[in-house]
Amino acid sequence: MSTPYPPHQYPYPQQQQPGPYPYQQPPGPGCEVCGAMPAAPVTVRGHQGMVVVMRFLRRQGVLCRTCGLAVARKMQADTLVQGWWGPLSMLITPFVLLLNLGELSRIRKLPPPATAAWRPPLDPGRPLLRRPAGLVALVPLLALAGLVLAVPVLFVIGMAVDSRGSGHPTLTPGSCARNVADWPEQDLRPADCGSPDAEFRVYWPDDPSCGPGDYYAYPEYSRNGDLSLCLHPVRN
Ligand SMILES: [Zn+2]
């Protein structure tokens, strides 16, 4: 039996079609620390508060992803710890941290180094939230968040207290009320007619004045705020 084809018609595994190289040489300069490519311009900021004086730091360079992460994380970690120590620094540090967060996410989008580094790259270390610095910084960050949240919360509480202070309950004819202020001041509250708290029965003025010896409630206690209801003492 003979094979239909000469046994060594394809003596070698077929050559791969020449085409794009497994990776394309990325254009642009290499990382200025390790030489790997791709690399991109990176600007990271830092801040140190020193109670009275403060220091702004800036690190700029063309870096690969690995070295960029290392520089940015180091700067961010240092700022997280050293940034807060001054009245102005407390305000500046969050902005510096936010700027760096933007830069960090830009660095993370860089493809990993595709060419060999000719010097060892920097060690990017662990992400910030898994470092002690990240935990230390949670304290001032939470305090700041608390402050930021406290302002609207206090405002709302203030509004609620204010509206309760100036609002008047509505009295309806037939119900009972008491005055917790001293006459002629009026701070009328609805009261259960069966309870000893009830001082007055509220009634509609008939003719249109109230009976002798009865009180006039301020108009704001009526439903529409435009009519003085009468208050007839129920005890005496
Ligand atoms: Zn590098």
mmCIF file of C-alpha atoms and ligand atoms in Angstrom:
data_model
loop_
_atom_site.group_PDB
_atom_site.id
_atom_site.type_symbol
_atom_site.label_atom_id
_atom_site.label_comp_id
_atom_site.label_asym_id
_atom_site.label_seq_id
_atom_site.Cartn_x
_atom_site.Cartn_y
_atom_site.Cartn_z
ATOM 1 C CA MET A 1 0.000 0.000 0.000
ATOM 2 C CA SER A 2 1.310 3.342 -0.858
ATOM 3 C CA THR A 3 0.399 6.624 0.598
ATOM 4 C CA PRO A 4 -1.316 8.905 -1.807
ATOM 5 C CA TYR A 5 1.135 11.655 -1.138
ATOM 6 C CA PRO A 6 4.870 11.593 -0.935
ATOM 7 C CA PRO A 7 5.675 11.215 2.746
ATOM 8 C CA HIS A 8 7.785 14.308 2.970
ATOM 9 C CA GLN A 9 5.886 16.700 0.894
ATOM 10 C CA TYR A 10 5.609 18.968 3.943
ATOM 11 C CA PRO A 11 8.805 18.163 5.709
ATOM 12 C CA TYR A 12 8.508 20.993 8.205
ATOM 13 C CA PRO A 13 5.615 22.422 10.112
ATOM 14 C CA GLN A 14 4.124 25.035 7.969
ATOM 15 C CA GLN A 15 5.712 28.383 8.537
ATOM 16 C CA GLN A 16 3.516 30.971 10.145
ATOM 17 C CA GLN A 17 2.402 33.572 7.729
ATOM 18 C CA PRO A 18 4.600 36.581 8.017
ATOM 19 C CA GLY A 19 2.468 39.213 9.563
ATOM 20 C CA PRO A 20 2.406 41.564 12.471
ATOM 21 C CA TYR A 21 4.944 40.759 15.092
ATOM 22 C CA PRO A 22 3.614 39.250 18.274
ATOM 23 C CA TYR A 23 3.765 42.704 19.732
ATOM 24 C CA GLN A 24 4.189 45.897 17.898
ATOM 25 C CA GLN A 25 6.970 48.138 18.891
ATOM 26 C CA PRO A 26 5.209 50.894 20.720
ATOM 27 C CA PRO A 27 6.216 54.306 19.571
ATOM 28 C CA GLY A 28 7.563 56.899 21.900
ATOM 29 C CA PRO A 29 10.267 57.037 24.489
ATOM 30 C CA GLY A 30 10.895 54.396 27.096
ATOM 31 C CA CYS A 31 10.394 54.677 30.820
ATOM 32 C CA GLU A 32 13.005 57.007 32.219
ATOM 33 C CA VAL A 33 13.512 54.756 35.218
ATOM 34 C CA CYS A 34 13.679 51.286 33.712
ATOM 35 C CA GLY A 35 13.631 51.898 29.965
ATOM 36 C CA ALA A 36 10.602 49.718 29.257
ATOM 37 C CA MET A 37 7.921 50.711 26.785
ATOM 38 C CA PRO A 38 5.244 51.890 26.554
ATOM 39 C CA ALA A 39 5.692 54.864 28.790
ATOM 40 C CA ALA A 40 3.750 58.073 29.157
ATOM 41 C CA PRO A 41 4.240 61.439 30.818
ATOM 42 C CA VAL A 42 3.126 61.201 34.423
ATOM 43 C CA THR A 43 2.689 64.008 36.959
ATOM 44 C CA VAL A 44 2.100 63.125 40.590
ATOM 45 C CA ARG A 45 1.653 65.650 43.356
ATOM 46 C CA GLY A 46 2.307 65.501 47.029
ATOM 47 C CA HIS A 47 1.610 67.677 49.999
ATOM 48 C CA GLN A 48 3.171 68.005 53.414
ATOM 49 C CA GLY A 49 1.540 70.054 56.101
ATOM 50 C CA MET A 50 3.881 71.228 58.842
ATOM 51 C CA VAL A 51 1.484 73.120 61.126
ATOM 52 C CA VAL A 52 2.652 76.588 60.074
ATOM 53 C CA VAL A 53 4.466 75.992 56.830
ATOM 54 C CA MET A 54 3.685 73.495 54.137
ATOM 55 C CA ARG A 55 5.355 71.972 51.166
ATOM 56 C CA PHE A 56 4.020 71.156 47.730
ATOM 57 C CA LEU A 57 5.738 68.292 45.986
ATOM 58 C CA ARG A 58 5.618 67.352 42.354
ATOM 59 C CA ARG A 59 7.147 64.456 40.524
ATOM 60 C CA GLN A 60 7.063 64.497 36.757
ATOM 61 C CA GLY A 61 8.479 62.077 34.270
ATOM 62 C CA VAL A 62 7.950 59.674 31.410
ATOM 63 C CA LEU A 63 7.205 56.390 33.113
ATOM 64 C CA CYS A 64 6.004 52.919 32.292
ATOM 65 C CA ARG A 65 2.963 51.491 34.023
ATOM 66 C CA THR A 66 4.987 49.707 36.704
ATOM 67 C CA CYS A 67 7.209 52.647 37.605
ATOM 68 C CA GLY A 68 4.339 55.119 37.304
ATOM 69 C CA LEU A 69 2.256 53.133 39.762
ATOM 70 C CA ALA A 70 5.220 52.925 42.113
ATOM 71 C CA VAL A 71 5.828 56.692 42.058
ATOM 72 C CA ALA A 72 2.155 57.628 42.302
ATOM 73 C CA ARG A 73 1.388 55.189 45.103
ATOM 74 C CA LYS A 74 4.409 56.310 47.097
ATOM 75 C CA MET A 75 3.484 59.966 46.729
ATOM 76 C CA GLN A 76 -0.147 59.275 47.555
ATOM 77 C CA ALA A 77 0.759 57.208 50.608
ATOM 78 C CA ASP A 78 3.123 59.918 51.896
ATOM 79 C CA THR A 79 0.527 62.617 51.326
ATOM 80 C CA LEU A 80 -2.104 60.542 53.099
ATOM 81 C CA VAL A 81 0.073 60.511 56.186
ATOM 82 C CA GLN A 82 1.932 63.836 55.992
ATOM 83 C CA GLY A 83 -0.617 65.983 54.222
ATOM 84 C CA TRP A 84 -3.059 66.895 56.954
ATOM 85 C CA TRP A 85 -0.973 68.693 59.518
ATOM 86 C CA GLY A 86 -2.029 72.286 59.199
ATOM 87 C CA PRO A 87 -5.225 74.288 58.909
ATOM 88 C CA LEU A 88 -4.723 75.057 55.228
ATOM 89 C CA SER A 89 -3.162 71.692 54.546
ATOM 90 C CA MET A 90 -6.347 69.995 55.708
ATOM 91 C CA LEU A 91 -8.136 71.723 52.855
ATOM 92 C CA ILE A 92 -5.388 71.291 50.272
ATOM 93 C CA THR A 93 -4.660 67.610 50.879
ATOM 94 C CA PRO A 94 -8.016 66.275 49.617
ATOM 95 C CA PHE A 95 -7.517 68.105 46.339
ATOM 96 C CA VAL A 96 -3.997 66.750 45.946
ATOM 97 C CA LEU A 97 -5.264 63.240 46.682
ATOM 98 C CA LEU A 98 -8.051 63.609 44.149
ATOM 99 C CA LEU A 99 -5.671 64.865 41.469
ATOM 100 C CA ASN A 100 -3.454 61.877 42.131
ATOM 101 C CA LEU A 101 -6.405 59.488 41.956
ATOM 102 C CA GLY A 102 -7.070 60.779 38.453
ATOM 103 C CA GLU A 103 -3.430 60.320 37.539
ATOM 104 C CA LEU A 104 -3.356 56.848 39.081
ATOM 105 C CA SER A 105 -6.291 55.712 36.981
ATOM 106 C CA ARG A 106 -4.580 57.135 33.896
ATOM 107 C CA ILE A 107 -1.416 55.198 34.737
ATOM 108 C CA ARG A 108 -3.395 52.015 35.313
ATOM 109 C CA LYS A 109 -4.771 52.272 31.778
ATOM 110 C CA LEU A 110 -1.271 52.113 30.302
ATOM 111 C CA PRO A 111 -0.531 48.677 28.882
ATOM 112 C CA PRO A 112 2.014 46.735 30.916
ATOM 113 C CA PRO A 113 5.617 47.094 29.724
ATOM 114 C CA ALA A 114 5.982 45.165 26.480
ATOM 115 C CA THR A 115 9.701 45.591 25.909
ATOM 116 C CA ALA A 116 12.428 44.462 28.165
ATOM 117 C CA ALA A 117 13.519 46.886 30.808
ATOM 118 C CA TRP A 118 17.216 47.564 30.845
ATOM 119 C CA ARG A 119 17.111 48.479 34.494
ATOM 120 C CA PRO A 120 14.885 46.949 37.089
ATOM 121 C CA PRO A 121 11.588 48.815 37.345
ATOM 122 C CA LEU A 122 10.425 50.366 40.600
ATOM 123 C CA ASP A 123 8.343 48.219 42.889
ATOM 124 C CA PRO A 124 4.733 49.373 42.693
ATOM 125 C CA GLY A 125 4.001 47.705 46.021
ATOM 126 C CA ARG A 126 0.529 47.085 47.254
ATOM 127 C CA PRO A 127 -2.528 49.175 46.407
ATOM 128 C CA LEU A 128 -2.958 52.042 48.852
ATOM 129 C CA LEU A 129 -5.974 50.724 50.657
ATOM 130 C CA ARG A 130 -3.998 47.654 51.612
ATOM 131 C CA ARG A 131 -1.224 49.689 53.186
ATOM 132 C CA PRO A 132 -1.052 51.071 56.705
ATOM 133 C CA ALA A 133 -0.919 54.579 55.221
ATOM 134 C CA GLY A 134 -4.298 54.001 53.623
ATOM 135 C CA LEU A 135 -5.763 53.023 56.985
ATOM 136 C CA VAL A 136 -4.119 55.913 58.814
ATOM 137 C CA ALA A 137 -5.573 58.280 56.261
ATOM 138 C CA LEU A 138 -9.058 56.917 56.717
ATOM 139 C CA VAL A 139 -9.267 58.814 60.018
ATOM 140 C CA PRO A 140 -8.868 62.357 58.637
ATOM 141 C CA LEU A 141 -10.784 61.386 55.503
ATOM 142 C CA LEU A 142 -13.710 60.158 57.573
ATOM 143 C CA ALA A 143 -13.509 63.220 59.790
ATOM 144 C CA LEU A 144 -13.592 65.416 56.724
ATOM 145 C CA ALA A 145 -16.475 63.450 55.239
ATOM 146 C CA GLY A 146 -18.264 63.833 58.564
ATOM 147 C CA LEU A 147 -17.744 67.590 58.458
ATOM 148 C CA VAL A 148 -18.954 67.825 54.888
ATOM 149 C CA LEU A 149 -22.011 65.747 55.737
ATOM 150 C CA ALA A 150 -22.653 67.579 58.996
ATOM 151 C CA VAL A 151 -23.307 70.914 57.330
ATOM 152 C CA PRO A 152 -26.419 69.898 55.360
ATOM 153 C CA VAL A 153 -27.605 67.653 58.201
ATOM 154 C CA LEU A 154 -27.385 70.530 60.703
ATOM 155 C CA PHE A 155 -29.082 72.761 58.187
ATOM 156 C CA VAL A 156 -31.995 70.342 57.822
ATOM 157 C CA ILE A 157 -32.253 69.917 61.597
ATOM 158 C CA GLY A 158 -32.209 73.689 61.969
ATOM 159 C CA MET A 159 -35.009 74.019 59.441
ATOM 160 C CA ALA A 160 -37.054 71.346 61.192
ATOM 161 C CA VAL A 161 -36.613 72.958 64.599
ATOM 162 C CA ASP A 162 -37.362 76.343 63.128
ATOM 163 C CA SER A 163 -40.546 75.260 61.403
ATOM 164 C CA ARG A 164 -41.699 73.497 64.559
ATOM 165 C CA GLY A 165 -40.999 76.611 66.595
ATOM 166 C CA SER A 166 -42.957 78.968 64.379
ATOM 167 C CA GLY A 167 -45.687 76.600 63.260
ATOM 168 C CA HIS A 168 -49.028 76.651 65.003
ATOM 169 C CA PRO A 169 -51.222 73.635 65.476
ATOM 170 C CA THR A 170 -54.623 73.929 63.895
ATOM 171 C CA LEU A 171 -57.516 73.905 66.362
ATOM 172 C CA THR A 172 -60.894 72.648 65.225
ATOM 173 C CA PRO A 173 -64.219 73.754 66.718
ATOM 174 C CA GLY A 174 -65.492 71.157 69.155
ATOM 175 C CA SER A 175 -62.013 70.053 70.208
ATOM 176 C CA CYS A 176 -60.199 71.060 73.349
ATOM 177 C CA ALA A 177 -56.958 72.911 73.859
ATOM 178 C CA ARG A 178 -54.646 74.189 76.496
ATOM 179 C CA ASN A 179 -52.391 77.180 76.641
ATOM 180 C CA VAL A 180 -48.873 76.288 77.716
ATOM 181 C CA ALA A 181 -47.886 79.980 77.815
ATOM 182 C CA ASP A 182 -49.160 82.562 80.287
ATOM 183 C CA TRP A 183 -51.988 84.771 79.134
ATOM 184 C CA PRO A 184 -52.032 87.015 77.219
ATOM 185 C CA GLU A 185 -49.290 85.010 75.489
ATOM 186 C CA GLN A 186 -50.688 82.162 73.471
ATOM 187 C CA ASP A 187 -49.035 78.830 72.868
ATOM 188 C CA LEU A 188 -52.066 76.701 72.262
ATOM 189 C CA ARG A 189 -51.856 72.951 71.950
ATOM 190 C CA PRO A 190 -54.637 70.535 71.155
ATOM 191 C CA ALA A 191 -55.679 68.514 74.202
ATOM 192 C CA ASP A 192 -57.960 65.563 74.726
ATOM 193 C CA CYS A 193 -61.265 66.892 76.096
ATOM 194 C CA GLY A 194 -61.393 64.019 78.590
ATOM 195 C CA SER A 195 -57.952 64.687 80.007
ATOM 196 C CA PRO A 196 -57.141 67.070 82.845
ATOM 197 C CA ASP A 197 -54.883 68.912 80.383
ATOM 198 C CA ALA A 198 -57.888 70.352 78.555
ATOM 199 C CA GLU A 199 -58.371 73.968 79.602
ATOM 200 C CA PHE A 200 -60.627 75.263 76.865
ATOM 201 C CA ARG A 201 -63.249 74.051 74.501
ATOM 202 C CA VAL A 202 -62.740 75.498 71.054
ATOM 203 C CA TYR A 203 -65.860 76.828 69.386
ATOM 204 C CA TRP A 204 -66.891 78.752 66.368
ATOM 205 C CA PRO A 205 -67.741 82.408 67.111
ATOM 206 C CA ASP A 206 -71.511 82.741 66.804
ATOM 207 C CA ASP A 207 -72.463 86.317 66.402
ATOM 208 C CA PRO A 208 -69.485 86.736 65.486
ATOM 209 C CA SER A 209 -67.925 87.473 68.860
ATOM 210 C CA CYS A 210 -67.051 85.008 71.566
ATOM 211 C CA GLY A 211 -69.084 84.678 74.733
ATOM 212 C CA PRO A 212 -68.296 86.858 77.762
ATOM 213 C CA GLY A 213 -65.238 85.719 79.642
ATOM 214 C CA ASP A 214 -64.055 83.558 76.766
ATOM 215 C CA TYR A 215 -60.765 83.997 74.998
ATOM 216 C CA TYR A 216 -60.027 84.645 71.388
ATOM 217 C CA ALA A 217 -57.415 82.369 69.887
ATOM 218 C CA TYR A 218 -55.027 84.009 67.492
ATOM 219 C CA PRO A 219 -56.168 83.556 63.886
ATOM 220 C CA GLU A 220 -53.108 81.454 63.063
ATOM 221 C CA TYR A 221 -54.636 78.618 65.095
ATOM 222 C CA SER A 222 -57.596 78.361 62.738
ATOM 223 C CA ARG A 223 -57.513 76.190 59.671
ATOM 224 C CA ASN A 224 -57.234 79.061 57.204
ATOM 225 C CA GLY A 225 -55.327 81.351 59.532
ATOM 226 C CA ASP A 226 -57.904 84.125 59.089
ATOM 227 C CA LEU A 227 -60.447 83.574 61.873
ATOM 228 C CA SER A 228 -60.258 83.904 65.634
ATOM 229 C CA LEU A 229 -61.814 80.849 67.215
ATOM 230 C CA CYS A 230 -63.265 81.142 70.696
ATOM 231 C CA LEU A 231 -61.919 79.385 73.751
ATOM 232 C CA HIS A 232 -64.334 78.634 76.532
ATOM 233 C CA PRO A 233 -62.751 77.660 79.830
ATOM 234 C CA VAL A 234 -63.799 74.148 80.816
ATOM 235 C CA ARG A 235 -62.557 74.294 84.400
ATOM 236 C CA ASN A 236 -63.676 76.809 87.005
HETATM 237 ZN ZN ZN B 1 9.597 51.740 34.260
#
